[in-house]
Amino acid sequence: MNADAADATPAAAGTGADPARPEGAGTGRLVLLTTSHRVAPGLLSWPAWQTLRAADRVLCADPDHPQLPYLREAGIAMETAAPTARELVDYCSPVASTAREVPPSDARTAVVLTSAEGESALTDGLARLAGSGRESMPDLELLPGSYDLPGARLLDLVQVMDQIRAECPWSSIRTHRDLAKYGIEEAYELVEAIEEGDREALREELGDVLLQVVFHARIAQDDPDEPFSVDDVAGTLVEKLLHRHPHVFGDELAETPEDVKAHWLRTKAEEKQRDSVTEGIPLAQPGLALAAKLASRVRTAGLDVPLPSGAGIGYELLSLAVRAESEGVDPEAALRAAARAYRDAVVTAEGSAG
């Protein structure tokens, strides 16, 4: 159902120039029942089921509405029809518009199961009738039978990715290796949006990073030997988060960020069972970040490892990166900030020269 129409209809039903227009008990009831396509069909709220069972008529214009088989299975008599606002009003309140009240025995309840596209023609017609002030209107109600929970749009993303993978000539043949470079690029663009403080760009770049996750998971689903889906990815992540947050989901206590970090490192060490603190550090990451990560692992483990001696800028940069990490500075971020300042200076110089 169109959201604007849904907002306008109840308001219109409560207005009108004729104060004698009958309302309330005895005037019939017209219910527009909305459902979310992101919720499994048949999973409706209790008020929705109560209303459906008590209704005199239940109508739906879409013969392929996913709810129909489940409603029929539950014994709800469904009509595939698209009546006009006039027809529904006359059905629910079958009296002349001049009447003061509809006898309770004549008042009826009709439920319209709305389609995914909404019922704009119907809601617009009801708004016109209610706004005229000359109609004996039934009580108009918008009833959510099911609604989206937080994260529901992720289901749309998975569905869209499924269709793209199946029908797009380019996407249908991509491999994990094909997409690897894009994962790196999108991660850098996300970092740039964060450092620039650009909220609009941040939202977009987060979506681009999420696309990489969903795309890779969809490719993995097609693997003939070891397939897994986005649900498997999410399930593994949920298990990891639950295990690494015993202070949230278990009985352990953590009152400070330092306590949380200690929990995290301890559970991570138990999971990985590494022989070296260097295991799991990707050597392909940028050099300054790699040096800082190694230094962080060494410091956390309480090891005393002298820096290797050698001539050249590489060893000097290593020393600077280790020093930055010990002072709580991200050397990569610091260098990027300095490089941006250098870029601005270049642009200024170019402007002056021009």
XYZ file of C-alpha atoms in Angstrom:
354
model
C 0.000 0.000 0.000
C 1.218 3.447 -0.843
C 2.536 5.055 2.346
C 1.172 8.498 1.489
C -2.271 7.064 0.867
C -2.080 5.076 4.086
C -1.329 8.260 5.998
C -4.017 10.262 4.218
C -6.887 7.804 4.473
C -7.419 7.687 8.260
C -7.107 11.464 8.435
C -9.631 11.933 5.667
C -12.019 9.505 7.352
C -12.083 11.709 10.409
C -12.926 14.949 8.600
C -15.958 16.327 6.805
C -18.313 19.271 6.809
C -21.381 17.335 7.961
C -21.272 16.843 11.763
C -24.194 14.439 11.490
C -22.261 11.972 9.355
C -22.472 8.675 11.254
C -19.256 7.238 12.646
C -18.200 4.568 15.118
C -20.189 1.478 16.113
C -22.886 0.454 13.727
C -21.345 2.035 10.627
C -19.414 -0.978 9.388
C -15.679 -1.474 9.124
C -13.280 -1.428 6.182
C -9.802 -2.767 6.876
C -6.808 -2.474 4.575
C -4.483 -5.309 5.592
C -0.828 -4.800 4.679
C 1.865 -7.470 4.697
C 5.607 -7.470 4.121
C 7.040 -9.590 1.324
C 10.167 -9.916 3.468
C 8.291 -11.976 6.069
C 7.391 -15.593 5.309
C 3.794 -15.866 4.014
C 1.310 -17.017 6.637
C 3.164 -15.358 9.499
C 0.618 -12.732 10.441
C -0.051 -10.831 13.643
C -2.755 -12.051 15.991
C -4.938 -8.947 15.396
C -4.688 -9.689 11.667
C -5.889 -13.273 12.124
C -8.705 -12.135 14.416
C -9.853 -9.559 11.880
C -9.671 -12.008 8.988
C -11.725 -14.633 10.812
C -14.386 -12.119 11.881
C -14.714 -10.394 8.495
C -17.782 -10.778 6.315
C -15.681 -10.477 3.160
C -11.955 -10.779 2.477
C -10.817 -9.505 -0.898
C -7.547 -9.352 -2.808
C -6.998 -7.961 -6.285
C -3.824 -10.001 -6.872
C -4.594 -13.664 -7.654
C -0.912 -14.504 -7.114
C -0.554 -12.830 -3.716
C 1.773 -15.076 -1.660
C -0.556 -14.958 1.363
C -3.563 -16.465 -0.427
C -2.690 -20.193 -0.141
C -2.054 -19.833 3.580
C -5.241 -17.892 4.226
C -7.296 -20.447 2.336
C -5.582 -23.254 4.215
C -6.608 -21.513 7.450
C -10.229 -21.524 6.295
C -10.471 -17.875 5.248
C -12.836 -17.442 2.297
C -10.943 -15.275 -0.184
C -12.361 -13.362 -3.128
C -10.143 -12.332 -6.006
C -11.639 -8.953 -6.769
C -10.815 -5.260 -6.956
C -13.968 -3.383 -5.922
C -14.122 0.372 -6.040
C -14.243 2.598 -2.982
C -17.935 3.232 -3.681
C -18.726 -0.479 -3.774
C -16.889 -1.192 -0.525
C -18.485 1.704 1.325
C -21.938 0.617 0.179
C -21.201 -2.949 1.258
C -19.956 -2.043 4.741
C -22.664 0.584 5.387
C -25.656 -0.395 3.212
C -27.852 2.641 3.982
C -28.554 5.985 2.381
C -26.074 8.732 3.164
C -28.818 10.722 4.919
C -29.357 8.048 7.572
C -28.224 8.807 11.071
C -27.062 5.304 11.908
C -26.681 1.874 10.404
C -28.408 -0.892 12.347
C -25.702 -3.089 13.883
C -27.171 -6.119 12.142
C -26.623 -4.461 8.761
C -23.071 -3.167 9.395
C -20.437 -5.368 7.809
C -16.665 -5.770 7.928
C -14.647 -6.050 4.723
C -10.922 -6.728 4.633
C -8.819 -5.837 1.601
C -5.491 -7.645 1.424
C -3.262 -5.075 -0.272
C -0.781 -5.944 -2.985
C 2.916 -5.118 -3.027
C 2.217 -2.166 -5.346
C -0.418 -0.797 -2.974
C -4.030 0.152 -3.612
C -3.684 3.817 -4.539
C -6.884 3.933 -6.613
C -8.871 2.505 -3.716
C -7.338 4.698 -1.022
C -7.705 7.808 -3.178
C -11.365 6.962 -3.733
C -11.973 6.427 -0.029
C -10.299 9.734 0.777
C -12.570 11.544 -1.692
C -15.719 9.972 -0.282
C -14.713 10.615 3.327
C -13.687 14.170 2.591
C -16.974 15.052 0.938
C -18.810 15.126 4.280
C -21.895 13.698 2.586
C -21.202 10.005 2.980
C -22.075 7.452 5.621
C -18.536 6.081 5.914
C -17.528 2.839 7.600
C -14.701 2.910 10.089
C -11.517 2.883 8.019
C -8.510 1.067 9.405
C -4.984 0.326 8.213
C -3.848 -2.913 9.841
C -0.251 -4.182 9.462
C -0.480 -7.953 9.243
C 3.293 -8.262 9.124
C 6.032 -5.692 9.046
C 9.757 -5.462 8.481
C 12.214 -6.042 11.284
C 15.579 -4.221 11.367
C 17.803 -5.615 8.643
C 14.902 -6.683 6.440
C 16.292 -4.855 3.408
C 19.240 -7.238 3.494
C 16.800 -9.875 2.235
C 16.126 -7.642 -0.764
C 19.862 -7.364 -1.356
C 20.292 -11.137 -1.358
C 17.368 -11.553 -3.744
C 18.683 -8.898 -6.129
C 22.147 -10.474 -6.053
C 20.656 -13.881 -6.862
C 18.960 -12.468 -9.955
C 22.051 -10.574 -11.069
C 24.200 -13.689 -10.700
C 21.699 -15.689 -12.747
C 20.973 -13.197 -15.526
C 23.880 -10.740 -15.909
C 26.462 -11.907 -18.503
C 29.318 -10.234 -16.608
C 28.364 -11.097 -13.040
C 27.408 -14.690 -13.826
C 31.007 -15.656 -14.681
C 32.916 -13.744 -11.997
C 35.192 -15.624 -9.601
C 36.580 -14.749 -6.186
C 39.905 -13.854 -7.819
C 38.174 -11.581 -10.312
C 36.644 -9.561 -7.481
C 39.646 -9.473 -5.136
C 40.930 -6.126 -6.397
C 37.515 -4.538 -5.969
C 37.421 -5.555 -2.325
C 40.671 -3.680 -1.750
C 39.490 -0.629 -3.684
C 36.157 -0.451 -1.857
C 37.851 -0.793 1.528
C 40.145 2.134 0.720
C 37.224 4.239 -0.488
C 35.401 3.484 2.764
C 38.412 4.619 4.779
C 38.633 7.790 2.708
C 34.965 8.591 3.369
C 35.528 8.094 7.105
C 38.629 10.270 7.188
C 36.973 12.974 5.097
C 33.945 12.992 7.394
C 31.599 12.706 4.404
C 28.414 11.088 5.738
C 26.764 10.656 2.347
C 29.875 9.012 0.932
C 30.194 6.855 4.053
C 26.704 5.445 3.527
C 27.432 4.694 -0.122
C 30.844 3.140 0.512
C 29.473 0.923 3.272
C 27.006 -0.351 0.692
C 29.804 -1.015 -1.778
C 31.732 -3.004 0.837
C 28.557 -4.930 1.681
C 28.110 -5.682 -2.010
C 31.507 -7.375 -2.039
C 30.458 -9.609 0.847
C 27.143 -10.579 -0.746
C 28.700 -11.049 -4.198
C 31.463 -13.328 -2.887
C 28.943 -15.326 -0.853
C 26.761 -15.784 -3.937
C 29.764 -16.973 -5.963
C 30.647 -19.398 -3.175
C 27.139 -20.822 -3.348
C 27.906 -22.114 -6.849
C 31.098 -23.949 -5.841
C 30.710 -27.635 -6.781
C 32.948 -28.934 -4.002
C 32.595 -26.661 -0.964
C 29.566 -24.418 -1.420
C 28.364 -22.006 1.239
C 25.813 -19.217 1.254
C 25.457 -15.771 2.740
C 23.496 -17.393 5.578
C 26.527 -19.545 6.365
C 28.709 -16.434 6.367
C 26.321 -14.629 8.708
C 25.956 -17.695 10.918
C 29.718 -18.055 11.339
C 30.005 -14.380 12.201
C 27.187 -14.573 14.754
C 28.826 -17.551 16.459
C 32.145 -15.705 16.584
C 30.588 -12.556 18.045
C 28.689 -14.521 20.678
C 31.822 -16.388 21.696
C 34.003 -13.285 21.821
C 31.525 -11.256 23.887
C 30.941 -13.383 26.984
C 30.422 -10.151 28.938
C 27.360 -9.444 26.774
C 25.965 -12.917 26.100
C 27.470 -14.823 29.013
C 28.378 -14.530 32.684
C 31.748 -12.801 32.456
C 32.139 -9.189 33.530
C 33.784 -6.375 31.591
C 33.483 -2.885 33.003
C 36.077 -1.103 30.872
C 37.201 -1.167 27.234
C 40.448 -2.728 28.453
C 38.487 -5.610 29.995
C 36.663 -6.130 26.709
C 39.923 -6.187 24.762
C 41.382 -8.724 27.187
C 38.331 -10.967 26.687
C 38.628 -10.583 22.930
C 42.321 -11.439 22.789
C 41.932 -14.407 25.115
C 39.035 -15.979 23.214
C 40.707 -15.258 19.882
C 43.874 -16.999 21.052
C 41.822 -20.001 22.175
C 40.114 -20.180 18.791
C 43.184 -19.795 16.610
C 45.732 -21.848 18.598
C 48.559 -20.049 16.815
C 52.200 -21.040 17.092
C 53.356 -17.482 16.423
C 51.952 -14.028 17.090
C 52.625 -13.259 13.436
C 50.138 -15.843 12.164
C 47.077 -14.360 10.535
C 48.743 -11.069 9.609
C 48.265 -10.523 5.852
C 51.655 -9.733 4.402
C 50.093 -8.173 1.285
C 48.715 -5.167 3.180
C 50.419 -1.756 2.837
C 53.907 -1.658 4.348
C 53.257 0.850 7.132
C 50.114 -0.980 8.213
C 51.988 -4.288 8.152
C 54.797 -2.905 10.310
C 52.317 -1.416 12.783
C 50.360 -4.688 13.013
C 53.516 -6.682 13.709
C 54.534 -4.159 16.368
C 51.080 -4.356 17.954
C 51.202 -8.146 18.174
C 54.696 -8.042 19.682
C 53.711 -5.433 22.258
C 50.483 -7.227 23.209
C 52.345 -10.496 23.681
C 54.901 -8.786 25.909
C 57.806 -9.817 23.717
C 61.105 -7.911 23.592
C 62.135 -8.060 19.958
C 64.769 -5.559 18.809
C 64.178 -4.008 15.412
C 66.385 -5.431 12.699
C 69.287 -3.190 11.776
C 69.948 -2.285 8.201
C 70.665 0.551 5.870
C 68.071 2.213 3.699
C 64.766 3.993 3.872
C 62.856 0.750 4.517
C 64.411 0.262 7.937
C 63.875 3.914 8.763
C 60.206 3.630 7.856
C 59.921 0.451 9.914
C 61.318 2.288 12.913
C 58.877 5.169 12.420
C 55.920 2.797 12.040
C 56.805 0.914 15.246
C 57.242 4.184 17.097
C 53.876 5.457 15.841
C 52.127 2.278 16.950
C 53.662 2.487 20.425
C 52.309 6.052 20.701
C 48.813 5.039 19.617
C 49.113 6.535 16.139
C 48.053 4.714 12.973
C 51.033 5.317 10.671
C 48.975 4.685 7.533
C 46.337 7.224 8.562
C 49.011 9.715 9.593
C 50.781 9.400 6.266
C 47.496 9.722 4.351
C 46.686 12.912 6.259
C 50.099 14.325 5.421
C 49.714 13.249 1.797
C 46.338 15.031 1.580
C 47.967 18.176 2.904
C 50.641 17.748 0.230
C 47.941 17.316 -2.425
C 46.247 20.534 -1.297
C 49.572 22.326 -1.513
C 50.067 21.029 -5.047
C 46.593 22.233 -6.068
C 47.326 25.648 -4.549
C 50.650 25.862 -6.382
C 48.972 24.906 -9.655
C 46.367 27.625 -9.117
C 49.041 30.228 -8.463
C 51.009 29.171 -11.514
C 47.915 29.418 -13.686
